[in-house]
Amino acid sequence: MKRFRFLSILAIAMVTLPLMAQSEAGTILELGVEKKLSKKVSVGLDAEWRTRNDCKTTDRWSIGLGVDYKPIKNIKLAAGYILLNDHFREDISYHADGSYNNWRPSYWGIRHRIHASVTGNYKIAKFLNVSLRERWQYTYRPETTVDRWDFDNSWWEDKVREAKGKNQLRSRLQVEYDKKHASLTPYASIELYHSWAIEKIRYTVGTNIALSKQHTLSLFYRYQDMHNVAADVYDPDMHYIGVGYKFKF
């Protein structure tokens, strides 16, 4: 009971502190399949669908392929590729006097992401496990041409968004109730995205539910706290409710 109480206090602290910020709500649906090739190696296929705008607008869907390798008991190495199809938000620019300049409507666009990570875990109590994951990711957005409305001339024009690549490091600390054959595995985590400066912080609390040896359901709440966002860019903090399912064979 003390271990559950400690995890609950940590979860409440992580969630309630940032709730006062202005934000949007969304949902995350995850679907995964994992195949164990040996005691040390497994491969997986994962898909995700995400909404924003208080759950009214699709934000993204993605599909990814990854491989995990455990060289020793408490260390896991991973790498993978993810195809992202993003619904980029509309963008409005203004003149110095505050009048409208250009309007770019929202549009769909592809991005490509590769990633590699190392995770170490350690039991701090009989049924309590703490892990630290460091993940590097590189995301590439190809050049694309989109519509843009020019308010000064009252016409549509083509706007070329140049190709762009971005490196990020993601650092995640997670505490998890870890008891063999337990049907519920609650956890709490904090994850920092940084590229020379912190860009976002994710606070997550949830639980994995073992339906059987092969089927696992997950439920979680996530708060995404944005940092260092340009003043003329709308990229709000987010509250997410997530549901996931994984099949292992």
C-alpha atoms as an extended CHARMM CRD file, in Angstrom:
* protein
*
       249  EXT
         1         1  MET       CA              0.0000000000        0.0000000000        0.0000000000  PROA      1               0.0000000000
         2         2  LYS       CA              2.8670000000        2.4020000000        0.7630000000  PROA      2               0.0000000000
         3         3  ARG       CA              4.2660000000        1.8850000000       -2.7230000000  PROA      3               0.0000000000
         4         4  PHE       CA              0.8950000000        2.6420000000       -4.3220000000  PROA      4               0.0000000000
         5         5  ARG       CA              0.5980000000        5.7370000000       -2.1090000000  PROA      5               0.0000000000
         6         6  PHE       CA              4.0340000000        6.9700000000       -3.1950000000  PROA      6               0.0000000000
         7         7  LEU       CA              3.1480000000        6.4890000000       -6.8910000000  PROA      7               0.0000000000
         8         8  SER       CA             -0.1970000000        8.2570000000       -6.4100000000  PROA      8               0.0000000000
         9         9  ILE       CA              1.4180000000       11.2740000000       -4.7240000000  PROA      9               0.0000000000
        10        10  LEU       CA              4.0000000000       11.5250000000       -7.4960000000  PROA      10              0.0000000000
        11        11  ALA       CA              1.2880000000       11.3090000000      -10.1740000000  PROA      11              0.0000000000
        12        12  ILE       CA             -0.8750000000       13.9900000000       -8.5440000000  PROA      12              0.0000000000
        13        13  ALA       CA              2.0850000000       16.3550000000       -8.1900000000  PROA      13              0.0000000000
        14        14  MET       CA              3.0680000000       15.9090000000      -11.8190000000  PROA      14              0.0000000000
        15        15  VAL       CA             -0.4320000000       16.5100000000      -13.1330000000  PROA      15              0.0000000000
        16        16  THR       CA             -1.8650000000       19.2950000000      -10.9770000000  PROA      16              0.0000000000
        17        17  LEU       CA              1.0010000000       21.8010000000      -11.0620000000  PROA      17              0.0000000000
        18        18  PRO       CA              0.7210000000       22.7570000000      -14.7600000000  PROA      18              0.0000000000
        19        19  LEU       CA             -3.0750000000       22.7410000000      -15.0700000000  PROA      19              0.0000000000
        20        20  MET       CA             -3.4470000000       26.5010000000      -14.8200000000  PROA      20              0.0000000000
        21        21  ALA       CA             -1.8250000000       27.1610000000      -18.2200000000  PROA      21              0.0000000000
        22        22  GLN       CA             -4.0160000000       27.8620000000      -21.2480000000  PROA      22              0.0000000000
        23        23  SER       CA             -4.2650000000       24.7510000000      -23.3520000000  PROA      23              0.0000000000
        24        24  GLU       CA             -6.2490000000       22.4650000000      -25.6340000000  PROA      24              0.0000000000
        25        25  ALA       CA             -7.4930000000       18.9130000000      -25.1500000000  PROA      25              0.0000000000
        26        26  GLY       CA             -6.9780000000       15.9300000000      -27.4070000000  PROA      26              0.0000000000
        27        27  THR       CA             -6.9700000000       12.1520000000      -27.5990000000  PROA      27              0.0000000000
        28        28  ILE       CA             -4.3410000000        9.5640000000      -28.4690000000  PROA      28              0.0000000000
        29        29  LEU       CA             -5.1580000000        6.0840000000      -29.7730000000  PROA      29              0.0000000000
        30        30  GLU       CA             -2.2920000000        3.5890000000      -30.0650000000  PROA      30              0.0000000000
        31        31  LEU       CA             -2.1080000000        0.1400000000      -31.6270000000  PROA      31              0.0000000000
        32        32  GLY       CA              0.9660000000       -2.0920000000      -31.4870000000  PROA      32              0.0000000000
        33        33  VAL       CA              2.1420000000       -5.5490000000      -32.4850000000  PROA      33              0.0000000000
        34        34  GLU       CA              5.3420000000       -7.0710000000      -31.0880000000  PROA      34              0.0000000000
        35        35  LYS       CA              7.1900000000      -10.2360000000      -32.1150000000  PROA      35              0.0000000000
        36        36  LYS       CA              9.9080000000      -11.7300000000      -29.9370000000  PROA      36              0.0000000000
        37        37  LEU       CA             12.6860000000      -13.1310000000      -32.1340000000  PROA      37              0.0000000000
        38        38  SER       CA             14.8350000000      -14.3390000000      -29.2250000000  PROA      38              0.0000000000
        39        39  LYS       CA             15.3170000000      -13.7080000000      -25.5090000000  PROA      39              0.0000000000
        40        40  LYS       CA             17.1910000000      -10.5060000000      -26.3410000000  PROA      40              0.0000000000
        41        41  VAL       CA             15.6700000000       -9.2530000000      -29.6090000000  PROA      41              0.0000000000
        42        42  SER       CA             12.1270000000       -8.2070000000      -30.5330000000  PROA      42              0.0000000000
        43        43  VAL       CA             10.5730000000       -6.2210000000      -33.3810000000  PROA      43              0.0000000000
        44        44  GLY       CA              7.4000000000       -4.1570000000      -33.3490000000  PROA      44              0.0000000000
        45        45  LEU       CA              4.9550000000       -2.2930000000      -35.5410000000  PROA      45              0.0000000000
        46        46  ASP       CA              3.1030000000        0.6540000000      -33.9890000000  PROA      46              0.0000000000
        47        47  ALA       CA              0.3590000000        2.9850000000      -35.2260000000  PROA      47              0.0000000000
        48        48  GLU       CA             -1.0110000000        6.1530000000      -33.5940000000  PROA      48              0.0000000000
        49        49  TRP       CA             -3.8860000000        8.5530000000      -34.1900000000  PROA      49              0.0000000000
        50        50  ARG       CA             -3.9790000000       11.8940000000      -32.3910000000  PROA      50              0.0000000000
        51        51  THR       CA             -6.5430000000       14.7250000000      -32.1210000000  PROA      51              0.0000000000
        52        52  ARG       CA             -6.3890000000       18.3710000000      -30.9720000000  PROA      52              0.0000000000
        53        53  ASN       CA             -8.7220000000       21.3910000000      -30.7820000000  PROA      53              0.0000000000
        54        54  ASP       CA            -10.6090000000       19.8630000000      -27.8350000000  PROA      54              0.0000000000
        55        55  CYS       CA            -10.8160000000       16.5240000000      -29.6820000000  PROA      55              0.0000000000
        56        56  LYS       CA            -12.5480000000       18.0420000000      -32.7440000000  PROA      56              0.0000000000
        57        57  THR       CA             -9.6510000000       17.9880000000      -35.2320000000  PROA      57              0.0000000000
        58        58  THR       CA             -7.3330000000       15.1810000000      -36.3070000000  PROA      58              0.0000000000
        59        59  ASP       CA             -3.7890000000       16.2730000000      -35.5210000000  PROA      59              0.0000000000
        60        60  ARG       CA             -1.7180000000       13.3690000000      -36.8000000000  PROA      60              0.0000000000
        61        61  TRP       CA             -1.5600000000        9.7390000000      -37.7000000000  PROA      61              0.0000000000
        62        62  SER       CA              1.6500000000        7.7380000000      -37.7970000000  PROA      62              0.0000000000
        63        63  ILE       CA              3.0280000000        4.2550000000      -38.3180000000  PROA      63              0.0000000000
        64        64  GLY       CA              6.4360000000        3.0340000000      -37.2290000000  PROA      64              0.0000000000
        65        65  LEU       CA              8.7040000000        0.0090000000      -37.2340000000  PROA      65              0.0000000000
        66        66  GLY       CA             11.2410000000       -0.6220000000      -34.4710000000  PROA      66              0.0000000000
        67        67  VAL       CA             13.6340000000       -3.1650000000      -33.0000000000  PROA      67              0.0000000000
        68        68  ASP       CA             14.6360000000       -3.6880000000      -29.3440000000  PROA      68              0.0000000000
        69        69  TYR       CA             17.7850000000       -5.4160000000      -28.0740000000  PROA      69              0.0000000000
        70        70  LYS       CA             18.6070000000       -6.2740000000      -24.4520000000  PROA      70              0.0000000000
        71        71  PRO       CA             22.3530000000       -6.9840000000      -24.1700000000  PROA      71              0.0000000000
        72        72  ILE       CA             22.0840000000       -7.3440000000      -20.3750000000  PROA      72              0.0000000000
        73        73  LYS       CA             19.2360000000       -7.5790000000      -17.8910000000  PROA      73              0.0000000000
        74        74  ASN       CA             18.7940000000       -3.8850000000      -16.9910000000  PROA      74              0.0000000000
        75        75  ILE       CA             19.7210000000       -2.2470000000      -20.3010000000  PROA      75              0.0000000000
        76        76  LYS       CA             17.6510000000       -2.0120000000      -23.4930000000  PROA      76              0.0000000000
        77        77  LEU       CA             18.7520000000       -0.5800000000      -26.8210000000  PROA      77              0.0000000000
        78        78  ALA       CA             16.1940000000        0.4220000000      -29.4510000000  PROA      78              0.0000000000
        79        79  ALA       CA             16.0290000000        1.9630000000      -32.9060000000  PROA      79              0.0000000000
        80        80  GLY       CA             13.3030000000        2.5890000000      -35.4640000000  PROA      80              0.0000000000
        81        81  TYR       CA             11.6200000000        4.6010000000      -38.1970000000  PROA      81              0.0000000000
        82        82  ILE       CA              8.2800000000        6.4490000000      -38.0550000000  PROA      82              0.0000000000
        83        83  LEU       CA              6.2170000000        7.8630000000      -40.9250000000  PROA      83              0.0000000000
        84        84  LEU       CA              4.2280000000       10.8800000000      -39.7090000000  PROA      84              0.0000000000
        85        85  ASN       CA              1.2930000000       12.4600000000      -41.5240000000  PROA      85              0.0000000000
        86        86  ASP       CA              0.6580000000       15.7810000000      -39.7710000000  PROA      86              0.0000000000
        87        87  HSD       CA             -2.2490000000       18.1830000000      -40.0180000000  PROA      87              0.0000000000
        88        88  PHE       CA             -0.2990000000       21.4470000000      -39.7870000000  PROA      88              0.0000000000
        89        89  ARG       CA             -2.1880000000       24.3260000000      -38.1880000000  PROA      89              0.0000000000
        90        90  GLU       CA             -3.1780000000       27.4170000000      -40.1440000000  PROA      90              0.0000000000
        91        91  ASP       CA             -0.8100000000       30.3620000000      -39.9170000000  PROA      91              0.0000000000
        92        92  ILE       CA             -1.5930000000       34.0910000000      -40.0760000000  PROA      92              0.0000000000
        93        93  SER       CA              1.0710000000       36.7970000000      -40.3710000000  PROA      93              0.0000000000
        94        94  TYR       CA              0.5580000000       40.5040000000      -39.6530000000  PROA      94              0.0000000000
        95        95  HSD       CA              2.0680000000       43.8230000000      -40.6960000000  PROA      95              0.0000000000
        96        96  ALA       CA              3.7910000000       46.0600000000      -38.1650000000  PROA      96              0.0000000000
        97        97  ASP       CA              0.5700000000       48.0870000000      -37.7880000000  PROA      97              0.0000000000
        98        98  GLY       CA             -1.3760000000       44.9470000000      -36.8500000000  PROA      98              0.0000000000
        99        99  SER       CA             -3.2150000000       44.5220000000      -40.1740000000  PROA      99              0.0000000000
       100       100  TYR       CA             -3.3730000000       41.1450000000      -41.9050000000  PROA      100             0.0000000000
       101       101  ASN       CA             -0.5310000000       40.1940000000      -44.2290000000  PROA      101             0.0000000000
       102       102  ASN       CA             -0.8450000000       36.5250000000      -45.2800000000  PROA      102             0.0000000000
       103       103  TRP       CA             -2.9900000000       33.5360000000      -44.3330000000  PROA      103             0.0000000000
       104       104  ARG       CA             -1.8810000000       29.9360000000      -44.8530000000  PROA      104             0.0000000000
       105       105  PRO       CA             -4.7370000000       27.4520000000      -44.3050000000  PROA      105             0.0000000000
       106       106  SER       CA             -4.1400000000       24.2070000000      -42.4410000000  PROA      106             0.0000000000
       107       107  TYR       CA             -2.8480000000       21.3600000000      -44.5860000000  PROA      107             0.0000000000
       108       108  TRP       CA             -1.6320000000       17.7420000000      -44.4400000000  PROA      108             0.0000000000
       109       109  GLY       CA              2.0860000000       17.0030000000      -44.7800000000  PROA      109             0.0000000000
       110       110  ILE       CA              4.4500000000       14.0470000000      -44.4350000000  PROA      110             0.0000000000
       111       111  ARG       CA              7.4610000000       13.8880000000      -42.1260000000  PROA      111             0.0000000000
       112       112  HSD       CA             10.0480000000       11.1310000000      -41.6630000000  PROA      112             0.0000000000
       113       113  ARG       CA             11.6300000000       10.2780000000      -38.3050000000  PROA      113             0.0000000000
       114       114  ILE       CA             14.4420000000        7.9590000000      -37.2590000000  PROA      114             0.0000000000
       115       115  HSD       CA             15.3470000000        7.3520000000      -33.6250000000  PROA      115             0.0000000000
       116       116  ALA       CA             17.7280000000        5.4480000000      -31.3610000000  PROA      116             0.0000000000
       117       117  SER       CA             17.5780000000        5.0600000000      -27.5930000000  PROA      117             0.0000000000
       118       118  VAL       CA             19.0740000000        3.4090000000      -24.5420000000  PROA      118             0.0000000000
       119       119  THR       CA             17.0070000000        2.6080000000      -21.4330000000  PROA      119             0.0000000000
       120       120  GLY       CA             18.3340000000        1.6220000000      -18.0390000000  PROA      120             0.0000000000
       121       121  ASN       CA             16.1260000000        0.4260000000      -15.1930000000  PROA      121             0.0000000000
       122       122  TYR       CA             16.6450000000       -0.3010000000      -11.5170000000  PROA      122             0.0000000000
       123       123  LYS       CA             14.3630000000       -1.6590000000       -8.7850000000  PROA      123             0.0000000000
       124       124  ILE       CA             14.2850000000        0.7790000000       -5.8830000000  PROA      124             0.0000000000
       125       125  ALA       CA             11.8800000000       -1.4590000000       -3.9250000000  PROA      125             0.0000000000
       126       126  LYS       CA             10.4620000000       -4.9610000000       -4.2560000000  PROA      126             0.0000000000
       127       127  PHE       CA              7.6350000000       -3.8890000000       -6.5500000000  PROA      127             0.0000000000
       128       128  LEU       CA              8.8390000000       -0.4530000000       -7.6660000000  PROA      128             0.0000000000
       129       129  ASN       CA             11.0220000000        0.1030000000      -10.7140000000  PROA      129             0.0000000000
       130       130  VAL       CA             12.6180000000        3.3430000000      -11.9330000000  PROA      130             0.0000000000
       131       131  SER       CA             13.9330000000        3.7460000000      -15.4730000000  PROA      131             0.0000000000
       132       132  LEU       CA             15.7440000000        6.4200000000      -17.4460000000  PROA      132             0.0000000000
       133       133  ARG       CA             15.5060000000        6.5320000000      -21.2320000000  PROA      133             0.0000000000
       134       134  GLU       CA             17.6360000000        8.7380000000      -23.4610000000  PROA      134             0.0000000000
       135       135  ARG       CA             16.3750000000        8.9280000000      -27.0430000000  PROA      135             0.0000000000
       136       136  TRP       CA             17.8590000000       10.7770000000      -30.0000000000  PROA      136             0.0000000000
       137       137  GLN       CA             15.5390000000       11.4770000000      -32.9140000000  PROA      137             0.0000000000
       138       138  TYR       CA             15.9240000000       13.1630000000      -36.2740000000  PROA      138             0.0000000000
       139       139  THR       CA             12.7970000000       14.4040000000      -38.0480000000  PROA      139             0.0000000000
       140       140  TYR       CA             12.8030000000       15.4650000000      -41.7030000000  PROA      140             0.0000000000
       141       141  ARG       CA             10.0350000000       17.4920000000      -43.3720000000  PROA      141             0.0000000000
       142       142  PRO       CA             10.3240000000       17.4360000000      -47.1920000000  PROA      142             0.0000000000
       143       143  GLU       CA              9.8170000000       20.5840000000      -49.2380000000  PROA      143             0.0000000000
       144       144  THR       CA              6.1690000000       21.1780000000      -50.0660000000  PROA      144             0.0000000000
       145       145  THR       CA              4.0440000000       23.8250000000      -51.8010000000  PROA      145             0.0000000000
       146       146  VAL       CA              0.9100000000       25.0710000000      -50.0490000000  PROA      146             0.0000000000
       147       147  ASP       CA             -1.7530000000       27.7060000000      -50.7180000000  PROA      147             0.0000000000
       148       148  ARG       CA             -1.4540000000       31.1520000000      -49.1350000000  PROA      148             0.0000000000
       149       149  TRP       CA             -3.8530000000       34.1120000000      -49.2610000000  PROA      149             0.0000000000
       150       150  ASP       CA             -2.2330000000       37.5220000000      -49.7890000000  PROA      150             0.0000000000
       151       151  PHE       CA             -4.4400000000       40.1330000000      -48.0770000000  PROA      151             0.0000000000
       152       152  ASP       CA             -2.5960000000       43.0710000000      -49.6870000000  PROA      152             0.0000000000
       153       153  ASN       CA             -3.3220000000       41.8980000000      -53.2360000000  PROA      153             0.0000000000
       154       154  SER       CA             -6.4420000000       39.8070000000      -52.5540000000  PROA      154             0.0000000000
       155       155  TRP       CA             -5.2170000000       36.6940000000      -54.3510000000  PROA      155             0.0000000000
       156       156  TRP       CA             -4.1040000000       33.1360000000      -53.7140000000  PROA      156             0.0000000000
       157       157  GLU       CA             -0.4340000000       32.3530000000      -54.2100000000  PROA      157             0.0000000000
       158       158  ASP       CA              1.8270000000       29.3270000000      -53.8930000000  PROA      158             0.0000000000
       159       159  LYS       CA              3.9660000000       29.2400000000      -50.7660000000  PROA      159             0.0000000000
       160       160  VAL       CA              6.9900000000       26.9190000000      -50.7530000000  PROA      160             0.0000000000
       161       161  ARG       CA              7.8300000000       25.5150000000      -47.3230000000  PROA      161             0.0000000000
       162       162  GLU       CA             11.4670000000       24.5490000000      -47.5620000000  PROA      162             0.0000000000
       163       163  ALA       CA             12.7230000000       21.1400000000      -46.4780000000  PROA      163             0.0000000000
       164       164  LYS       CA             13.7370000000       21.0920000000      -42.8420000000  PROA      164             0.0000000000
       165       165  GLY       CA             15.5090000000       18.6280000000      -40.5740000000  PROA      165             0.0000000000
       166       166  LYS       CA             15.6270000000       18.6880000000      -36.7920000000  PROA      166             0.0000000000
       167       167  ASN       CA             17.5930000000       16.8060000000      -34.1350000000  PROA      167             0.0000000000
       168       168  GLN       CA             16.1280000000       16.3770000000      -30.6600000000  PROA      168             0.0000000000
       169       169  LEU       CA             17.0930000000       14.5870000000      -27.4670000000  PROA      169             0.0000000000
       170       170  ARG       CA             14.3170000000       13.1580000000      -25.3240000000  PROA      170             0.0000000000
       171       171  SER       CA             15.0300000000       12.3020000000      -21.6740000000  PROA      171             0.0000000000
       172       172  ARG       CA             12.3650000000       10.3050000000      -19.8200000000  PROA      172             0.0000000000
       173       173  LEU       CA             12.3070000000        9.3400000000      -16.1550000000  PROA      173             0.0000000000
       174       174  GLN       CA              9.6270000000        6.8000000000      -15.2310000000  PROA      174             0.0000000000
       175       175  VAL       CA              8.4970000000        5.1350000000      -12.0130000000  PROA      175             0.0000000000
       176       176  GLU       CA              6.4690000000        1.9350000000      -12.3960000000  PROA      176             0.0000000000
       177       177  TYR       CA              4.7860000000       -0.6200000000      -10.1600000000  PROA      177             0.0000000000
       178       178  ASP       CA              6.5300000000       -3.8100000000      -11.2200000000  PROA      178             0.0000000000
       179       179  LYS       CA              5.1620000000       -7.0770000000       -9.8750000000  PROA      179             0.0000000000
       180       180  LYS       CA              5.3610000000      -10.2860000000      -11.8620000000  PROA      180             0.0000000000
       181       181  HSD       CA              1.9940000000      -11.4990000000      -13.2070000000  PROA      181             0.0000000000
       182       182  ALA       CA              0.1980000000       -8.3760000000      -11.9120000000  PROA      182             0.0000000000
       183       183  SER       CA             -2.8810000000       -7.4900000000      -13.9770000000  PROA      183             0.0000000000
       184       184  LEU       CA             -2.3970000000       -3.7340000000      -13.3840000000  PROA      184             0.0000000000
       185       185  THR       CA              0.9150000000       -1.9160000000      -13.8620000000  PROA      185             0.0000000000
       186       186  PRO       CA              0.4910000000        1.7840000000      -12.9350000000  PROA      186             0.0000000000
       187       187  TYR       CA              3.2460000000        4.2310000000      -13.8010000000  PROA      187             0.0000000000
       188       188  ALA       CA              4.1710000000        7.9190000000      -13.8490000000  PROA      188             0.0000000000
       189       189  SER       CA              6.7620000000        9.6180000000      -16.0420000000  PROA      189             0.0000000000
       190       190  ILE       CA              8.2400000000       12.9660000000      -16.9880000000  PROA      190             0.0000000000
       191       191  GLU       CA              9.9220000000       13.4920000000      -20.3640000000  PROA      191             0.0000000000
       192       192  LEU       CA             11.9560000000       16.4790000000      -21.5680000000  PROA      192             0.0000000000
       193       193  TYR       CA             12.4030000000       17.3800000000      -25.2470000000  PROA      193             0.0000000000
       194       194  HSD       CA             15.4790000000       19.4930000000      -25.8000000000  PROA      194             0.0000000000
       195       195  SER       CA             17.5110000000       20.8470000000      -28.6810000000  PROA      195             0.0000000000
       196       196  TRP       CA             19.9320000000       23.3880000000      -27.1270000000  PROA      196             0.0000000000
       197       197  ALA       CA             16.9850000000       24.4410000000      -24.9490000000  PROA      197             0.0000000000
       198       198  ILE       CA             13.9490000000       22.6990000000      -23.4390000000  PROA      198             0.0000000000
       199       199  GLU       CA             11.1130000000       22.7280000000      -26.0010000000  PROA      199             0.0000000000
       200       200  LYS       CA              8.4480000000       20.6700000000      -24.2710000000  PROA      200             0.0000000000
       201       201  ILE       CA              7.8620000000       18.6310000000      -21.1190000000  PROA      201             0.0000000000
       202       202  ARG       CA              5.4750000000       15.6870000000      -21.0160000000  PROA      202             0.0000000000
       203       203  TYR       CA              3.8980000000       14.5340000000      -17.7490000000  PROA      203             0.0000000000
       204       204  THR       CA              2.1620000000       11.1480000000      -18.0210000000  PROA      204             0.0000000000
       205       205  VAL       CA              0.2950000000        8.9330000000      -15.5630000000  PROA      205             0.0000000000
       206       206  GLY       CA             -1.3910000000        5.7050000000      -16.5390000000  PROA      206             0.0000000000
       207       207  THR       CA             -1.5750000000        1.9720000000      -16.2140000000  PROA      207             0.0000000000
       208       208  ASN       CA             -1.0730000000       -1.0940000000      -18.3690000000  PROA      208             0.0000000000
       209       209  ILE       CA             -3.7720000000       -3.7360000000      -18.0430000000  PROA      209             0.0000000000
       210       210  ALA       CA             -2.7840000000       -7.3300000000      -18.8070000000  PROA      210             0.0000000000
       211       211  LEU       CA             -5.8410000000       -8.9000000000      -20.4460000000  PROA      211             0.0000000000
       212       212  SER       CA             -3.8770000000      -12.0990000000      -21.1100000000  PROA      212             0.0000000000
       213       213  LYS       CA             -0.2980000000      -13.1550000000      -21.8050000000  PROA      213             0.0000000000
       214       214  GLN       CA             -0.5270000000      -11.7740000000      -25.3550000000  PROA      214             0.0000000000
       215       215  HSD       CA             -2.9980000000       -8.8760000000      -25.0330000000  PROA      215             0.0000000000
       216       216  THR       CA             -2.3230000000       -5.6370000000      -23.1200000000  PROA      216             0.0000000000
       217       217  LEU       CA             -4.5440000000       -2.5720000000      -22.8110000000  PROA      217             0.0000000000
       218       218  SER       CA             -3.1630000000        0.7940000000      -21.6700000000  PROA      218             0.0000000000
       219       219  LEU       CA             -4.9180000000        3.9000000000      -20.3250000000  PROA      219             0.0000000000
       220       220  PHE       CA             -3.1650000000        7.1800000000      -19.5980000000  PROA      220             0.0000000000
       221       221  TYR       CA             -3.4410000000       10.9260000000      -19.0790000000  PROA      221             0.0000000000
       222       222  ARG       CA             -0.7360000000       13.2390000000      -20.4750000000  PROA      222             0.0000000000
       223       223  TYR       CA             -0.0530000000       16.9320000000      -20.0450000000  PROA      223             0.0000000000
       224       224  GLN       CA              2.2710000000       18.4940000000      -22.6180000000  PROA      224             0.0000000000
       225       225  ASP       CA              3.8960000000       21.7300000000      -21.4480000000  PROA      225             0.0000000000
       226       226  MET       CA              5.3560000000       23.7810000000      -24.3210000000  PROA      226             0.0000000000
       227       227  HSD       CA              8.4740000000       25.9370000000      -23.9460000000  PROA      227             0.0000000000
       228       228  ASN       CA             10.4100000000       28.4110000000      -26.1220000000  PROA      228             0.0000000000
       229       229  VAL       CA              7.5680000000       28.7610000000      -28.6440000000  PROA      229             0.0000000000
       230       230  ALA       CA              7.9230000000       31.7580000000      -30.9760000000  PROA      230             0.0000000000
       231       231  ALA       CA              5.5350000000       34.6040000000      -30.1370000000  PROA      231             0.0000000000
       232       232  ASP       CA              3.9070000000       34.4830000000      -33.5890000000  PROA      232             0.0000000000
       233       233  VAL       CA              3.3810000000       30.6850000000      -33.5560000000  PROA      233             0.0000000000
       234       234  TYR       CA              0.2900000000       29.0560000000      -32.0310000000  PROA      234             0.0000000000
       235       235  ASP       CA              1.4570000000       25.8470000000      -30.3500000000  PROA      235             0.0000000000
       236       236  PRO       CA             -0.5430000000       25.4680000000      -27.1130000000  PROA      236             0.0000000000
       237       237  ASP       CA             -0.0650000000       23.2290000000      -24.1210000000  PROA      237             0.0000000000
       238       238  MET       CA             -2.0620000000       20.0000000000      -24.4770000000  PROA      238             0.0000000000
       239       239  HSD       CA             -4.1130000000       17.6930000000      -22.2690000000  PROA      239             0.0000000000
       240       240  TYR       CA             -4.4070000000       14.1710000000      -23.6900000000  PROA      240             0.0000000000
       241       241  ILE       CA             -6.4550000000       11.1260000000      -22.7740000000  PROA      241             0.0000000000
       242       242  GLY       CA             -4.8940000000        8.0380000000      -24.3120000000  PROA      242             0.0000000000
       243       243  VAL       CA             -5.9140000000        4.4420000000      -24.9700000000  PROA      243             0.0000000000
       244       244  GLY       CA             -3.5810000000        1.7950000000      -26.3260000000  PROA      244             0.0000000000
       245       245  TYR       CA             -3.6060000000       -1.8780000000      -27.2480000000  PROA      245             0.0000000000
       246       246  LYS       CA             -0.6550000000       -4.2070000000      -27.8630000000  PROA      246             0.0000000000
       247       247  PHE       CA             -0.5500000000       -7.7900000000      -29.1180000000  PROA      247             0.0000000000
       248       248  LYS       CA              2.5920000000       -9.8620000000      -28.4310000000  PROA      248             0.0000000000
       249       249  PHE       CA              3.3890000000      -13.1590000000      -30.1150000000  PROA      249             0.0000000000
